[in-house]
Amino acid sequence: MTQWMTMISNFGFPLTLSLFVLLRLDKKMDELLKEWKKIDQDQRKENAK
């Protein structure tokens, strides 16, 4: 039982923190991708003129 508690305490916090950061980063990346696609479409319209 002590071995399991040690593993959870050693890996639990870093894993939790990593998941939190990845989830927040995922939302930001989605927003960035949408903006990038919008800019790309605007540039294509601009070049087509």
CSV table of N, CA and C in Angstrom, one decimal:
chain,number,residue,atom,x,y,z
A,1,MET,N,0.8,-1.2,0.0
A,1,MET,CA,0.0,0.0,0.0
A,1,MET,C,0.9,1.3,0.0
A,2,THR,N,1.9,1.2,0.8
A,2,THR,CA,2.8,2.4,0.8
A,2,THR,C,3.5,2.7,-0.5
A,3,GLN,N,3.8,1.6,-1.2
A,3,GLN,CA,4.4,1.8,-2.6
A,3,GLN,C,3.4,2.5,-3.5
A,4,TRP,N,2.1,2.1,-3.5
A,4,TRP,CA,1.1,2.8,-4.3
A,4,TRP,C,1.0,4.3,-3.9
A,5,MET,N,1.0,4.6,-2.6
A,5,MET,CA,0.9,6.0,-2.2
A,5,MET,C,2.1,6.8,-2.7
A,6,THR,N,3.3,6.2,-2.6
A,6,THR,CA,4.5,6.9,-3.1
A,6,THR,C,4.3,7.2,-4.6
A,7,MET,N,3.9,6.2,-5.4
A,7,MET,CA,3.7,6.4,-6.8
A,7,MET,C,2.7,7.5,-7.1
A,8,ILE,N,1.6,7.5,-6.4
A,8,ILE,CA,0.6,8.5,-6.6
A,8,ILE,C,1.1,9.9,-6.3
A,9,SER,N,1.8,10.0,-5.2
A,9,SER,CA,2.4,11.3,-4.8
A,9,SER,C,3.5,11.8,-5.7
A,10,ASN,N,4.2,10.8,-6.3
A,10,ASN,CA,5.3,11.2,-7.2
A,10,ASN,C,4.8,11.6,-8.6
A,11,PHE,N,3.8,10.8,-9.1
A,11,PHE,CA,3.4,11.0,-10.4
A,11,PHE,C,2.0,11.7,-10.5
A,12,GLY,N,1.3,11.8,-9.5
A,12,GLY,CA,-0.1,12.3,-9.5
A,12,GLY,C,-0.1,13.8,-9.8
A,13,PHE,N,0.7,14.6,-9.1
A,13,PHE,CA,0.7,16.0,-9.3
A,13,PHE,C,1.3,16.4,-10.7
A,14,PRO,N,2.4,15.8,-11.2
A,14,PRO,CA,2.9,16.2,-12.5
A,14,PRO,C,1.9,15.8,-13.6
A,15,LEU,N,1.3,14.6,-13.4
A,15,LEU,CA,0.3,14.2,-14.4
A,15,LEU,C,-0.9,15.1,-14.5
A,16,THR,N,-1.4,15.5,-13.3
A,16,THR,CA,-2.5,16.4,-13.2
A,16,THR,C,-2.2,17.7,-13.8
A,17,LEU,N,-1.1,18.3,-13.5
A,17,LEU,CA,-0.6,19.5,-14.0
A,17,LEU,C,-0.5,19.5,-15.5
A,18,SER,N,0.1,18.4,-16.0
A,18,SER,CA,0.3,18.2,-17.5
A,18,SER,C,-1.0,18.2,-18.2
A,19,LEU,N,-2.0,17.5,-17.7
A,19,LEU,CA,-3.3,17.4,-18.3
A,19,LEU,C,-4.0,18.8,-18.3
A,20,PHE,N,-3.9,19.5,-17.2
A,20,PHE,CA,-4.5,20.8,-17.1
A,20,PHE,C,-3.9,21.7,-18.1
A,21,VAL,N,-2.6,21.7,-18.3
A,21,VAL,CA,-1.9,22.6,-19.2
A,21,VAL,C,-2.3,22.2,-20.7
A,22,LEU,N,-2.3,20.9,-20.9
A,22,LEU,CA,-2.7,20.4,-22.3
A,22,LEU,C,-4.1,20.8,-22.6
A,23,LEU,N,-5.0,20.7,-21.7
A,23,LEU,CA,-6.4,21.0,-22.0
A,23,LEU,C,-6.5,22.5,-22.2
A,24,ARG,N,-5.9,23.3,-21.5
A,24,ARG,CA,-5.9,24.8,-21.7
A,24,ARG,C,-5.2,25.2,-23.0
A,25,LEU,N,-4.1,24.5,-23.3
A,25,LEU,CA,-3.4,24.8,-24.5
A,25,LEU,C,-4.3,24.3,-25.7
A,26,ASP,N,-5.0,23.3,-25.6
A,26,ASP,CA,-5.9,22.8,-26.7
A,26,ASP,C,-6.9,23.8,-27.1
A,27,LYS,N,-7.5,24.5,-26.1
A,27,LYS,CA,-8.5,25.5,-26.4
A,27,LYS,C,-7.9,26.7,-27.1
A,28,LYS,N,-6.7,27.1,-26.6
A,28,LYS,CA,-6.0,28.2,-27.3
A,28,LYS,C,-5.6,27.8,-28.7
A,29,MET,N,-5.1,26.6,-28.9
A,29,MET,CA,-4.7,26.2,-30.2
A,29,MET,C,-5.9,26.1,-31.2
A,30,ASP,N,-7.1,25.8,-30.7
A,30,ASP,CA,-8.3,25.8,-31.5
A,30,ASP,C,-8.6,27.2,-32.0
A,31,GLU,N,-8.5,28.1,-31.0
A,31,GLU,CA,-8.8,29.5,-31.4
A,31,GLU,C,-7.7,30.0,-32.4
A,32,LEU,N,-6.5,29.7,-32.2
A,32,LEU,CA,-5.4,30.1,-33.1
A,32,LEU,C,-5.6,29.6,-34.5
A,33,LEU,N,-6.0,28.3,-34.5
A,33,LEU,CA,-6.2,27.7,-35.8
A,33,LEU,C,-7.4,28.3,-36.6
A,34,LYS,N,-8.5,28.7,-35.9
A,34,LYS,CA,-9.6,29.4,-36.5
A,34,LYS,C,-9.2,30.7,-37.1
A,35,GLU,N,-8.4,31.5,-36.3
A,35,GLU,CA,-7.9,32.8,-36.8
A,35,GLU,C,-7.0,32.6,-37.9
A,36,TRP,N,-6.1,31.6,-37.9
A,36,TRP,CA,-5.2,31.4,-39.0
A,36,TRP,C,-5.9,31.0,-40.3
A,37,LYS,N,-7.0,30.2,-40.2
A,37,LYS,CA,-7.8,29.9,-41.4
A,37,LYS,C,-8.5,31.1,-41.9
A,38,LYS,N,-9.0,32.0,-41.0
A,38,LYS,CA,-9.7,33.2,-41.4
A,38,LYS,C,-8.7,34.1,-42.2
A,39,ILE,N,-7.5,34.3,-41.6
A,39,ILE,CA,-6.5,35.1,-42.3
A,39,ILE,C,-6.1,34.5,-43.6
A,40,ASP,N,-6.0,33.2,-43.7
A,40,ASP,CA,-5.7,32.6,-45.0
A,40,ASP,C,-6.7,32.8,-46.0
A,41,GLN,N,-8.0,32.7,-45.6
A,41,GLN,CA,-9.1,32.9,-46.5
A,41,GLN,C,-9.1,34.4,-47.0
A,42,ASP,N,-8.9,35.3,-46.1
A,42,ASP,CA,-8.8,36.7,-46.4
A,42,ASP,C,-7.7,37.0,-47.4
A,43,GLN,N,-6.6,36.4,-47.2
A,43,GLN,CA,-5.4,36.6,-48.1
A,43,GLN,C,-5.7,36.1,-49.5
A,44,ARG,N,-6.4,34.9,-49.5
A,44,ARG,CA,-6.8,34.3,-50.8
A,44,ARG,C,-7.7,35.2,-51.6
A,45,LYS,N,-8.7,35.8,-50.9
A,45,LYS,CA,-9.6,36.7,-51.5
A,45,LYS,C,-8.9,38.0,-52.0
A,46,GLU,N,-8.0,38.4,-51.2
A,46,GLU,CA,-7.2,39.6,-51.6
A,46,GLU,C,-6.3,39.3,-52.8
A,47,ASN,N,-5.7,38.2,-52.9
A,47,ASN,CA,-4.9,37.8,-54.1
A,47,ASN,C,-5.8,37.5,-55.3
A,48,ALA,N,-7.0,37.1,-55.2
A,48,ALA,CA,-7.9,36.8,-56.3
A,48,ALA,C,-8.3,38.1,-57.0
A,49,LYS,N,-8.2,39.2,-56.3
A,49,LYS,CA,-8.7,40.5,-57.0
A,49,LYS,C,-7.8,41.0,-58.0
